[in-house]
Amino acid sequence: MASASTKYNSHSLENESIKRTSRDGLNRDLSETVPRLPGETLITDKEVIYICPFNGPIKGRVYITNYRLYLRSLETDSALILDVPLGVISRIEKMGGATSRGENSYGLDITCKVCGDQVECGCRCVLHFCHRFGDLLPDMRNLRFALKQEGHSRRDMFETLTRHAFPLAHSLPLFAFLNEEKFHVDGWTVYNPVEEYRRQGLPNHHWRITFINKCYELCDTYPALLVVPYRASDEDLRRVAIFRSRNRIPVLSWIHPENKTVIMRCSQPLVGMSGKRNKDDEKYLDLIRETNRQISKLTIYDARPSVNAVANKATGGGYESDDAYHNAELSFLDIHNIHVMRESLKKVKDIVYPNVEESHWLSSLESTHWLEHIKLVLTGAIQVADKVSSGKSSVLVHCSDGWDRTAQLTSLAMLMLDSFYRSIEGFEILVQKEWISFGHKFGSRIGHGDKNHADADRSPIFLQFIDCVWQMSKQFPTAFEFNERFLIAILDHLYSCRFGTFLFNCESARERQKVPERTVSLWSMINSNKDKFKNPFYTKEINRVLYPVASMRHLELWVNYYIRWNPRIKQQPNPVEQRYMELLALRDDYIKRLEELQLANSAKLSDPPTSPSQMMPHVQTHF
Amino acid sequence: MFSLKPPRPSFRSYLLPPAQTDDNINSQPKIKKLEPVLLPGEIVVNEVNFVRKCIATDTSQYDLWGKLICSNFKISFITDDPMPLQKFHYRNLLLGEHDVPLTCVEQIVTVNDHKRKQKVLGPNQKLKFNPTELIIYCKDFRIVRFRFDESGPESAKKVCLAIAHYSQPTDLQLLFAFEYVGKKYHNSANKINGVSSEGGGRGGIGAGSGTTSQKTPLFETYSDWDREIKRTGASGWRVCSINEGYMISTCLPEYFVVPSSLADQDLKSFSHSFVGRRMPLWCWNHSNGSALVRMALIKDVLQQRRIDQRICNAITKSHPQRNDVYKLDLEKTLPNIQEIQAAFVKLKQLCVNEPFEETEEKWLSSLENTRWLEYVRAFLKHSAEVVYMLESKHLSVVLQEEEGRDLSCLVASLVQVMLDAYFRTITGFQSLIQKEWVMAGYQFLDRCNHLKKSEKESPLFLLFLDATWQLLEQYPAAFEFSETYLTVLYDSTRISLFGTFLFNSPHQRVKQSTEFAISKNIQLGDEKGLKFPSVWDWSLQFTAKDRTLFHNPFYVGKSMPCVQNGSVKSFKRTKKSYSSTLRGMPSSLKNGVIGDQELPPRRNSPILKHKPDPLQHTDSHNSDMEQYFREWFSKPADLHGVILPCLSGAHIKLWKLCYFRWVPEAQIHLGGSITAFHKLSLLVDEVDTLSRMLRQQRSSPLEACYAELDQSRMYFRAQGPHSTSGTPEFLSSSFPFSPVGNLCRRSILGTPLSKFLSGAKIWISTETLANED
């Protein structure tokens, strides 16, 4: 091991020098073959046979940097390029041994994340994809490289890849901390909690902003700034915290601008087997109910299946009983836990990889239950949104810890209720607020830089949320400012470790690591390139509540994400979007020509000129 | 016996409002005394007052009060009550809001609550109880329900029996179209302006100056075929007139196209050997000279080889390169008509099933089990293979089928939709239906089961529209028409006023209508049978404004320049892109340098789990085809050239507008693809207006342009009342149709919540009913 790492170091130094020389204009051909971000350095490169699942073995050269694995085919008739951020790698294995016979049986097997299982990568489509989406590849695949059984080439490559794909296990920094990209907007300023609460009209007579968690003393996984009922003192909050799992007390996520009903989020009460009660918690929930002066009960949505909620009593958790909470009405939303979701997505991979299941596509899809889970999450969010929008009652949402299913439900309900979140910046704020600041454990769920691919903490909860958003955008093609590319970019960088946005589990950890100071925000990249992520059909509407139809009749597998690498699934720019852009160009052209003609005519006739915009008053303002 | 009763004394006939006027729904004069609006030749058979039309099953709060009428054309419910909760009604000029044409009725069920009895009513049946309720299951998936709690029990019973009787006529001539057209002929004898634009119909459905109104060729005449030969450049083919007067075959058109090298005399002698005397029919020619031909089987075993050889030789001779003929036996590779019908029945049950929630859990597998999508896919796949033969292999293709009038219609027309952009325009598509369905002897009467006694019912035509919809969904910019057009076209097969979809063959129309004319003393002159109105005369059904909904705003027509990055884009697919310049590694690598077998897959390796791709076979023929498809998909599609379907399971979808439009739970309020359609329409309209202004500016000063500004191809207008604020309130995924009143279901109302919480099952499904008496 020790010798291997020294070897690696020498490699690294060697390539540093290559890079330096290339900056001086020397050795240009090598450095220009691999795209590089500022701060990205080439570690090693090697000739390999890439075993393409669609087209068989292809001879190529692989370049490994501290950010990506890049492969280019060396065969003249093949235009294959692979460009994979190391962050998406879940596992690296050696295949074959020194005694293995046959060609291409000795090499490396690289598994990518999302399913944490064997997945491979497409070829031709990958090339197209690279052009279209810039820099990233999807992750439902694995890569196999065959190497020559000479020297220690495989061992070297294995060691290098392992170190840089799993930097945390080798006391190396994540690439986000090395990235020196500069953008003209700063994504870290997109979300300012005080401003966001002010936008919602908070604080007001019933709700106050508290700094009780300024140093993360009340709850280490909550943000510093919280909105709580005006009449609840900080002392009350501390007493409630004792009774809520991981001290995640009920706090406000969103308030309806007119009827003043609210969406609250928290973790499960610590009821336990004995059915403990806590007067402070009960009183606190009553305070929440009273804020909108309605006599109706407070609605509690427990995201879990009731069985799971009951089972949680054994470990000290549980749910709000009718006896203890007279003024609340609890219903379960039957959404399963992170393990079920992980397994479900694994099954999705099985039916799309390496070939898309053809003859029994629908029943295979059904057997993954993925869409069924999507349906349950959406249905839950619709119920929350409906309760609040109809002004029937305020809603309290929790699951076990209140950072997975709870985040899904509150953020989706807010997306349905508040058109602000359907703009590009609004959506960034929503993610930043409900997911990042409220402690969705991105670090554990994704396993950034971590080698433990079988970690039970990993789960595609955030991906599932983005899938739900995509389903909504399919049903309401004009309601969102962003397009599919935006959602895919978010998911790509959820894994890539290029940006600091999704790193670590909670705000306190990010503060300790000085993430905003030391890394670039994903929103910097997106907001400085907004046009690429805009939906041309977007029609801005205020105060319209979106109710998607959460029915299997409408839910679809997100083919453009889950199967985008498959050469048999046609990757094409959205023809409808494309047509719209063409027409916009045509319109502008016509307007220009019309104005020119009118100028010419008016000069001829010496009539007062009538501009086309006067004749069609909407022309200039409509879009 | 079934016969038309003499008109009652109270009978009043209302002529249709002038078809061209652009009046909207509200301006229709109110009928004070609940009188039916009747067409010429339409008579009221029976009626009952104080009927309640049920809107929801869980409440009677929204029910409508009115009069239920059975005429010889439709079931009509006339009411003064406004429709509750309905924001939009797409009005058919031939039918009232609550009307159901008799040919659209699938099943009639009468119920008596008190006696807990129910009965499916056939024709000439007795009803032993007085019905309290009437449920009409329609062929277009609607379910309409009426209650007779307050009406006279005897009259209610009579109306039910009349509906059962008149919706299941025993004879073709009892279909309303005959009465209607007969009346027209009588009227025209008295008037100077008699039968108007019947027959051809206007192909152009828009009033806008953007489209030139073209007449749809009906292929009833020699010249229509001749023009088609010239249009496709089919030099080795000629129009043959040996079947004039249907002397050779009663299921072929009078004129059709054959290889030039075959003499009339040969054809006549061959004809006896073919099933139904259906000789080879030319469909279409590729610009490379290969031809698409459809042919019935040769039943004469002794002559089989000889005739087959002669025909094939003749087709080869008609090919400029003398290329071979590729024969495709459709019956071996595709589902048969019974299987397709069985799939459709299952699909229908699944789509209207209640409660909605119950089918949710197993929705995907249930949908798969209907096999409908599998069949849609099979037809698209085989048609794409024919495209490959014609386009890439330069081979003429002969589609073979027993009679050559079922599967052949579908495959022949799909192939042409994929290959020829003309058939993706409205006029072209209509001419294709005339050519490959109506004239080629597709048995609409039997397959649509207008007389409700045919064992031969099968929705092949719908399957064709569905497959076309899949292509439209995948290539929205390649089609001039919208999915509304396809849906409305499907509905038109259920209106027995048009001659287009009424007969088993052109000969049947002539024969039956001549008989009818004689019995009614109608002078036909030198006309061959009665001229029934054509479906293509869309002005009979929709106002000019409503017809603009047929236009697809995504369409990139030839006349519309397509600007991208400032330059006008036009990529023409040339021959060489298919031939030997195959880029990339695929098959060369597979079969060449590094073979598959040299790769010993590791245990548990994904390579072991590879499932065989259906398109990937070892023989070279299939790998060439695979190669062709791969090549094609690797490039941007030329919308004026060939389009090929994506066939993966994820790409073949359910045509929701057609099958879910009546299902309230599946309706996305203010959503669905129509919202993008709306947004784009506004832009297209704006571009059209600007382009008109530009033209005007060039030719003459300002004033002239205002007259033209009023015309538009688009339903949604940039300057119209809708453009002021975002998405119009009445838009939904069902638009322009409305579930309200068309599918008597729970949860038509209320909050979105109720859509997800299933309740008690309110009423019985079709299956349960059919077995009881």
mmCIF file of C-alpha atoms in Angstrom, chain B residues 377-656:
data_model
loop_
_atom_site.group_PDB
_atom_site.id
_atom_site.type_symbol
_atom_site.label_atom_id
_atom_site.label_comp_id
_atom_site.label_asym_id
_atom_site.label_seq_id
_atom_site.Cartn_x
_atom_site.Cartn_y
_atom_site.Cartn_z
ATOM 1 C CA ARG B 377 -46.204 -0.647 -31.392
ATOM 2 C CA ALA B 378 -46.349 -3.736 -33.609
ATOM 3 C CA PHE B 379 -47.968 -1.803 -36.435
ATOM 4 C CA LEU B 380 -45.517 1.047 -36.126
ATOM 5 C CA LYS B 381 -42.614 -1.366 -36.046
ATOM 6 C CA HIS B 382 -43.673 -3.290 -39.131
ATOM 7 C CA SER B 383 -44.464 -0.123 -40.994
ATOM 8 C CA ALA B 384 -41.015 1.212 -40.143
ATOM 9 C CA GLU B 385 -39.534 -1.977 -41.566
ATOM 10 C CA VAL B 386 -41.427 -1.424 -44.790
ATOM 11 C CA VAL B 387 -40.047 2.108 -44.828
ATOM 12 C CA TYR B 388 -36.566 0.630 -44.563
ATOM 13 C CA MET B 389 -37.209 -1.663 -47.544
ATOM 14 C CA LEU B 390 -38.535 1.121 -49.715
ATOM 15 C CA GLU B 391 -36.206 3.851 -48.626
ATOM 16 C CA SER B 392 -32.920 2.144 -47.929
ATOM 17 C CA LYS B 393 -33.024 -1.126 -49.860
ATOM 18 C CA HIS B 394 -34.822 0.472 -52.788
ATOM 19 C CA LEU B 395 -37.119 -2.502 -52.997
ATOM 20 C CA SER B 396 -40.750 -2.424 -53.968
ATOM 21 C CA VAL B 397 -42.884 -3.865 -51.211
ATOM 22 C CA VAL B 398 -46.003 -5.964 -51.590
ATOM 23 C CA LEU B 399 -48.250 -6.167 -48.537
ATOM 24 C CA GLN B 400 -50.062 -9.472 -48.527
ATOM 25 C CA GLU B 401 -53.186 -10.311 -46.626
ATOM 26 C CA GLU B 402 -56.106 -12.664 -47.201
ATOM 27 C CA GLU B 403 -58.434 -10.032 -48.615
ATOM 28 C CA GLY B 404 -56.052 -7.153 -48.352
ATOM 29 C CA ARG B 405 -58.572 -4.822 -46.784
ATOM 30 C CA ASP B 406 -57.792 -4.750 -43.077
ATOM 31 C CA LEU B 407 -54.223 -4.835 -41.826
ATOM 32 C CA SER B 408 -53.090 -3.669 -45.260
ATOM 33 C CA CYS B 409 -55.043 -0.423 -44.884
ATOM 34 C CA LEU B 410 -53.281 0.304 -41.627
ATOM 35 C CA VAL B 411 -49.752 -0.628 -42.678
ATOM 36 C CA ALA B 412 -50.017 0.997 -46.104
ATOM 37 C CA SER B 413 -51.197 4.287 -44.637
ATOM 38 C CA LEU B 414 -48.698 4.343 -41.761
ATOM 39 C CA VAL B 415 -45.843 3.719 -44.171
ATOM 40 C CA GLN B 416 -46.977 6.666 -46.261
ATOM 41 C CA VAL B 417 -47.386 8.935 -43.247
ATOM 42 C CA MET B 418 -43.781 8.152 -42.308
ATOM 43 C CA LEU B 419 -42.382 8.533 -45.798
ATOM 44 C CA ASP B 420 -44.327 11.331 -47.409
ATOM 45 C CA ALA B 421 -44.704 14.713 -45.735
ATOM 46 C CA TYR B 422 -47.734 15.421 -47.914
ATOM 47 C CA PHE B 423 -49.718 12.867 -45.943
ATOM 48 C CA ARG B 424 -48.887 14.787 -42.804
ATOM 49 C CA THR B 425 -50.867 17.772 -44.020
ATOM 50 C CA ILE B 426 -54.605 17.862 -43.448
ATOM 51 C CA THR B 427 -55.538 17.500 -47.105
ATOM 52 C CA GLY B 428 -52.913 14.822 -47.608
ATOM 53 C CA PHE B 429 -54.002 12.851 -44.572
ATOM 54 C CA GLN B 430 -57.619 12.946 -45.707
ATOM 55 C CA SER B 431 -56.685 11.853 -49.197
ATOM 56 C CA LEU B 432 -54.686 9.014 -47.661
ATOM 57 C CA ILE B 433 -57.751 7.829 -45.755
ATOM 58 C CA GLN B 434 -59.794 8.038 -48.947
ATOM 59 C CA LYS B 435 -57.151 6.143 -50.905
ATOM 60 C CA GLU B 436 -56.132 3.409 -48.463
ATOM 61 C CA TRP B 437 -59.319 2.958 -46.467
ATOM 62 C CA VAL B 438 -62.503 4.193 -48.110
ATOM 63 C CA MET B 439 -61.654 3.328 -51.711
ATOM 64 C CA ALA B 440 -59.581 0.256 -50.907
ATOM 65 C CA GLY B 441 -62.662 -1.322 -49.402
ATOM 66 C CA TYR B 442 -62.041 -1.174 -45.680
ATOM 67 C CA GLN B 443 -65.288 -2.497 -44.260
ATOM 68 C CA PHE B 444 -66.340 0.478 -42.178
ATOM 69 C CA LEU B 445 -69.903 -0.785 -41.836
ATOM 70 C CA ASP B 446 -68.789 -4.077 -40.303
ATOM 71 C CA ARG B 447 -65.706 -2.894 -38.468
ATOM 72 C CA CYS B 448 -67.490 0.059 -36.872
ATOM 73 C CA ASN B 449 -70.481 -2.188 -36.403
ATOM 74 C CA HIS B 450 -73.013 0.465 -37.330
ATOM 75 C CA LEU B 451 -75.744 -2.151 -37.458
ATOM 76 C CA LYS B 452 -74.674 -3.695 -34.143
ATOM 77 C CA LYS B 453 -74.913 -7.228 -35.260
ATOM 78 C CA SER B 454 -71.558 -7.760 -36.799
ATOM 79 C CA GLU B 455 -69.205 -10.245 -35.287
ATOM 80 C CA LYS B 456 -66.557 -8.492 -37.312
ATOM 81 C CA GLU B 457 -66.276 -5.351 -35.245
ATOM 82 C CA SER B 458 -62.698 -4.192 -34.925
ATOM 83 C CA PRO B 459 -61.216 -0.752 -34.300
ATOM 84 C CA LEU B 460 -58.504 -0.830 -36.957
ATOM 85 C CA PHE B 461 -59.217 2.695 -38.026
ATOM 86 C CA LEU B 462 -58.853 3.929 -34.456
ATOM 87 C CA LEU B 463 -55.632 1.971 -34.204
ATOM 88 C CA PHE B 464 -54.401 3.853 -37.240
ATOM 89 C CA LEU B 465 -55.341 7.201 -35.698
ATOM 90 C CA ASP B 466 -53.662 6.127 -32.467
ATOM 91 C CA ALA B 467 -50.461 5.138 -34.283
ATOM 92 C CA THR B 468 -50.550 8.450 -36.142
ATOM 93 C CA TRP B 469 -50.964 10.171 -32.797
ATOM 94 C CA GLN B 470 -47.810 8.438 -31.537
ATOM 95 C CA LEU B 471 -45.916 9.919 -34.484
ATOM 96 C CA LEU B 472 -47.500 13.308 -33.873
ATOM 97 C CA GLU B 473 -46.457 13.088 -30.231
ATOM 98 C CA GLN B 474 -42.893 12.233 -31.200
ATOM 99 C CA TYR B 475 -42.632 14.727 -34.051
ATOM 100 C CA PRO B 476 -45.040 17.541 -33.208
ATOM 101 C CA ALA B 477 -43.579 19.859 -35.816
ATOM 102 C CA ALA B 478 -44.044 17.372 -38.651
ATOM 103 C CA PHE B 479 -47.848 17.404 -38.768
ATOM 104 C CA GLU B 480 -50.200 20.090 -39.956
ATOM 105 C CA PHE B 481 -53.013 18.749 -37.800
ATOM 106 C CA SER B 482 -53.496 18.606 -34.052
ATOM 107 C CA GLU B 483 -54.579 15.801 -31.789
ATOM 108 C CA THR B 484 -57.967 17.475 -31.547
ATOM 109 C CA TYR B 485 -58.317 16.871 -35.261
ATOM 110 C CA LEU B 486 -57.505 13.180 -34.862
ATOM 111 C CA THR B 487 -59.959 12.843 -31.988
ATOM 112 C CA VAL B 488 -62.735 14.607 -33.830
ATOM 113 C CA LEU B 489 -62.028 12.469 -36.881
ATOM 114 C CA TYR B 490 -62.458 9.377 -34.744
ATOM 115 C CA ASP B 491 -65.748 10.756 -33.419
ATOM 116 C CA SER B 492 -66.909 11.372 -36.974
ATOM 117 C CA THR B 493 -66.915 7.645 -37.671
ATOM 118 C CA ARG B 494 -69.810 7.504 -35.196
ATOM 119 C CA ILE B 495 -72.050 10.014 -36.914
ATOM 120 C CA SER B 496 -74.233 8.259 -39.446
ATOM 121 C CA LEU B 497 -74.796 11.297 -41.569
ATOM 122 C CA PHE B 498 -71.664 11.093 -43.645
ATOM 123 C CA GLY B 499 -71.142 8.567 -46.376
ATOM 124 C CA THR B 500 -67.403 8.405 -45.758
ATOM 125 C CA PHE B 501 -67.346 5.823 -42.981
ATOM 126 C CA LEU B 502 -70.662 4.130 -43.599
ATOM 127 C CA PHE B 503 -69.997 1.410 -46.126
ATOM 128 C CA ASN B 504 -67.986 -1.716 -46.663
ATOM 129 C CA SER B 505 -66.928 -0.634 -50.137
ATOM 130 C CA PRO B 506 -67.579 2.070 -52.720
ATOM 131 C CA HIS B 507 -69.733 -0.419 -54.572
ATOM 132 C CA GLN B 508 -71.948 -0.928 -51.552
ATOM 133 C CA ARG B 509 -72.616 2.796 -51.419
ATOM 134 C CA VAL B 510 -73.640 2.880 -55.056
ATOM 135 C CA LYS B 511 -75.758 -0.250 -54.854
ATOM 136 C CA GLN B 512 -77.541 0.564 -51.618
ATOM 137 C CA SER B 513 -78.166 4.182 -52.426
ATOM 138 C CA THR B 514 -79.418 3.402 -55.898
ATOM 139 C CA GLU B 515 -81.920 0.980 -54.393
ATOM 140 C CA PHE B 516 -82.908 3.558 -51.858
ATOM 141 C CA ALA B 517 -83.271 6.241 -54.510
ATOM 142 C CA ILE B 518 -85.541 4.039 -56.556
ATOM 143 C CA SER B 519 -87.688 3.223 -53.541
ATOM 144 C CA LYS B 520 -87.979 6.941 -52.725
ATOM 145 C CA ASN B 521 -88.475 8.131 -56.273
ATOM 146 C CA ILE B 522 -85.292 10.103 -56.347
ATOM 147 C CA GLN B 523 -83.995 10.908 -59.793
ATOM 148 C CA LEU B 524 -80.303 10.139 -59.863
ATOM 149 C CA GLY B 525 -79.660 11.237 -63.398
ATOM 150 C CA ASP B 526 -76.209 10.088 -64.418
ATOM 151 C CA GLU B 527 -74.906 10.052 -60.858
ATOM 152 C CA LYS B 528 -73.548 6.815 -59.513
ATOM 153 C CA GLY B 529 -75.615 6.436 -56.393
ATOM 154 C CA LEU B 530 -76.511 9.126 -53.905
ATOM 155 C CA LYS B 531 -73.916 11.716 -52.958
ATOM 156 C CA PHE B 532 -73.682 11.541 -49.213
ATOM 157 C CA PRO B 533 -72.089 14.381 -47.303
ATOM 158 C CA SER B 534 -68.398 13.832 -46.759
ATOM 159 C CA VAL B 535 -66.702 13.972 -43.380
ATOM 160 C CA TRP B 536 -64.087 16.160 -45.058
ATOM 161 C CA ASP B 537 -66.699 18.863 -45.338
ATOM 162 C CA TRP B 538 -65.860 19.924 -41.812
ATOM 163 C CA SER B 539 -68.083 23.001 -42.042
ATOM 164 C CA LEU B 540 -71.040 20.685 -41.533
ATOM 165 C CA GLN B 541 -69.797 19.902 -38.038
ATOM 166 C CA PHE B 542 -67.821 22.884 -36.843
ATOM 167 C CA THR B 543 -67.731 26.617 -37.242
ATOM 168 C CA ALA B 544 -64.776 28.177 -39.001
ATOM 169 C CA LYS B 545 -63.456 29.345 -35.664
ATOM 170 C CA ASP B 546 -63.736 25.904 -34.093
ATOM 171 C CA ARG B 547 -62.087 24.298 -37.092
ATOM 172 C CA THR B 548 -58.957 26.300 -36.447
ATOM 173 C CA LEU B 549 -58.356 24.022 -33.466
ATOM 174 C CA PHE B 550 -57.405 21.383 -36.019
ATOM 175 C CA HIS B 551 -54.294 23.364 -36.843
ATOM 176 C CA ASN B 552 -51.151 22.370 -35.077
ATOM 177 C CA PRO B 553 -49.154 25.474 -34.153
ATOM 178 C CA PHE B 554 -45.975 23.407 -33.929
ATOM 179 C CA TYR B 555 -46.181 22.507 -37.597
ATOM 180 C CA VAL B 556 -43.328 23.649 -39.737
ATOM 181 C CA GLY B 557 -45.013 23.784 -43.099
ATOM 182 C CA LYS B 558 -43.181 24.069 -46.348
ATOM 183 C CA SER B 559 -44.445 27.580 -46.736
ATOM 184 C CA MET B 560 -43.285 28.588 -43.300
ATOM 185 C CA PRO B 561 -39.592 29.320 -43.273
ATOM 186 C CA CYS B 562 -37.857 27.896 -40.294
ATOM 187 C CA VAL B 563 -35.235 30.208 -38.944
ATOM 188 C CA GLN B 564 -32.538 28.992 -36.657
ATOM 189 C CA ASN B 565 -29.597 31.074 -35.606
ATOM 190 C CA GLY B 566 -30.536 33.603 -38.197
ATOM 191 C CA SER B 567 -30.250 31.261 -41.133
ATOM 192 C CA VAL B 568 -33.022 29.443 -42.876
ATOM 193 C CA LYS B 569 -32.732 25.791 -42.135
ATOM 194 C CA SER B 570 -33.460 23.031 -44.562
ATOM 195 C CA PHE B 571 -31.735 19.752 -44.293
ATOM 196 C CA LYS B 572 -32.531 17.442 -47.077
ATOM 197 C CA ARG B 573 -31.810 13.836 -46.483
ATOM 198 C CA THR B 574 -29.845 12.543 -49.412
ATOM 199 C CA LYS B 575 -29.419 9.007 -50.476
ATOM 200 C CA LYS B 576 -25.815 8.811 -49.545
ATOM 201 C CA SER B 577 -26.502 9.248 -45.875
ATOM 202 C CA TYR B 578 -27.964 5.774 -45.821
ATOM 203 C CA SER B 579 -25.571 3.922 -48.039
ATOM 204 C CA SER B 580 -22.019 2.963 -47.374
ATOM 205 C CA THR B 581 -20.861 5.994 -45.478
ATOM 206 C CA LEU B 582 -21.772 4.457 -42.190
ATOM 207 C CA ARG B 583 -19.993 6.226 -39.447
ATOM 208 C CA GLY B 584 -19.209 4.917 -36.027
ATOM 209 C CA MET B 585 -18.130 1.575 -34.829
ATOM 210 C CA PRO B 586 -21.123 -0.547 -34.115
ATOM 211 C CA SER B 587 -21.432 -3.508 -36.405
ATOM 212 C CA SER B 588 -17.943 -3.384 -37.818
ATOM 213 C CA LEU B 589 -16.574 -3.775 -34.352
ATOM 214 C CA LYS B 590 -19.014 -6.448 -33.416
ATOM 215 C CA ASN B 591 -18.320 -8.660 -36.341
ATOM 216 C CA GLY B 592 -14.841 -7.514 -37.059
ATOM 217 C CA VAL B 593 -11.723 -6.783 -35.109
ATOM 218 C CA ILE B 594 -12.766 -7.490 -31.588
ATOM 219 C CA GLY B 595 -15.510 -10.046 -31.570
ATOM 220 C CA ASP B 596 -18.090 -10.558 -28.880
ATOM 221 C CA GLN B 597 -16.978 -14.106 -28.209
ATOM 222 C CA GLU B 598 -13.545 -12.975 -27.187
ATOM 223 C CA LEU B 599 -15.038 -11.347 -24.188
ATOM 224 C CA PRO B 600 -15.469 -13.784 -21.351
ATOM 225 C CA PRO B 601 -17.990 -12.163 -19.096
ATOM 226 C CA ARG B 602 -17.227 -12.154 -15.461
ATOM 227 C CA ARG B 603 -19.539 -13.875 -13.027
ATOM 228 C CA ASN B 604 -22.317 -11.493 -12.007
ATOM 229 C CA SER B 605 -21.174 -9.207 -14.689
ATOM 230 C CA PRO B 606 -23.810 -7.059 -16.282
ATOM 231 C CA ILE B 607 -22.756 -8.393 -19.622
ATOM 232 C CA LEU B 608 -24.249 -11.719 -18.689
ATOM 233 C CA LYS B 609 -27.504 -10.044 -17.943
ATOM 234 C CA HIS B 610 -27.766 -8.462 -21.348
ATOM 235 C CA LYS B 611 -31.153 -9.060 -22.727
ATOM 236 C CA PRO B 612 -31.306 -9.667 -26.431
ATOM 237 C CA ASP B 613 -32.467 -6.620 -28.242
ATOM 238 C CA PRO B 614 -35.427 -7.476 -30.436
ATOM 239 C CA LEU B 615 -33.980 -5.548 -33.322
ATOM 240 C CA GLN B 616 -30.585 -7.131 -32.987
ATOM 241 C CA HIS B 617 -30.398 -10.444 -34.764
ATOM 242 C CA THR B 618 -27.500 -12.324 -36.111
ATOM 243 C CA ASP B 619 -28.528 -12.391 -39.711
ATOM 244 C CA SER B 620 -27.260 -9.597 -41.812
ATOM 245 C CA HIS B 621 -30.654 -8.479 -43.005
ATOM 246 C CA ASN B 622 -31.740 -7.459 -39.572
ATOM 247 C CA SER B 623 -28.455 -5.918 -38.599
ATOM 248 C CA ASP B 624 -28.596 -3.811 -41.759
ATOM 249 C CA MET B 625 -31.998 -2.684 -40.724
ATOM 250 C CA GLU B 626 -30.793 -2.000 -37.206
ATOM 251 C CA GLN B 627 -27.974 -0.022 -38.731
ATOM 252 C CA TYR B 628 -30.386 1.986 -40.825
ATOM 253 C CA PHE B 629 -32.514 2.877 -37.822
ATOM 254 C CA ARG B 630 -29.476 3.737 -35.742
ATOM 255 C CA GLU B 631 -28.115 5.966 -38.432
ATOM 256 C CA TRP B 632 -31.416 7.657 -38.819
ATOM 257 C CA PHE B 633 -31.833 8.313 -35.117
ATOM 258 C CA SER B 634 -28.338 9.648 -34.755
ATOM 259 C CA LYS B 635 -29.204 12.650 -36.917
ATOM 260 C CA PRO B 636 -31.738 15.405 -36.474
ATOM 261 C CA ALA B 637 -34.970 14.477 -38.196
ATOM 262 C CA ASP B 638 -35.910 16.241 -41.390
ATOM 263 C CA LEU B 639 -39.523 17.082 -40.825
ATOM 264 C CA HIS B 640 -40.209 17.235 -44.539
ATOM 265 C CA GLY B 641 -38.626 13.874 -45.112
ATOM 266 C CA VAL B 642 -38.914 10.474 -43.516
ATOM 267 C CA ILE B 643 -39.925 10.200 -39.886
ATOM 268 C CA LEU B 644 -39.499 6.973 -37.978
ATOM 269 C CA PRO B 645 -41.138 6.083 -34.683
ATOM 270 C CA CYS B 646 -39.229 5.572 -31.451
ATOM 271 C CA LEU B 647 -40.452 2.167 -30.420
ATOM 272 C CA SER B 648 -39.170 1.618 -26.913
ATOM 273 C CA GLY B 649 -41.743 0.836 -24.275
ATOM 274 C CA ALA B 650 -41.243 4.261 -22.793
ATOM 275 C CA HIS B 651 -42.094 5.971 -26.066
ATOM 276 C CA ILE B 652 -45.355 4.289 -26.945
ATOM 277 C CA LYS B 653 -47.916 6.085 -24.845
ATOM 278 C CA LEU B 654 -51.581 6.048 -24.170
ATOM 279 C CA TRP B 655 -53.515 8.636 -26.185
ATOM 280 C CA LYS B 656 -54.931 10.383 -23.167
#
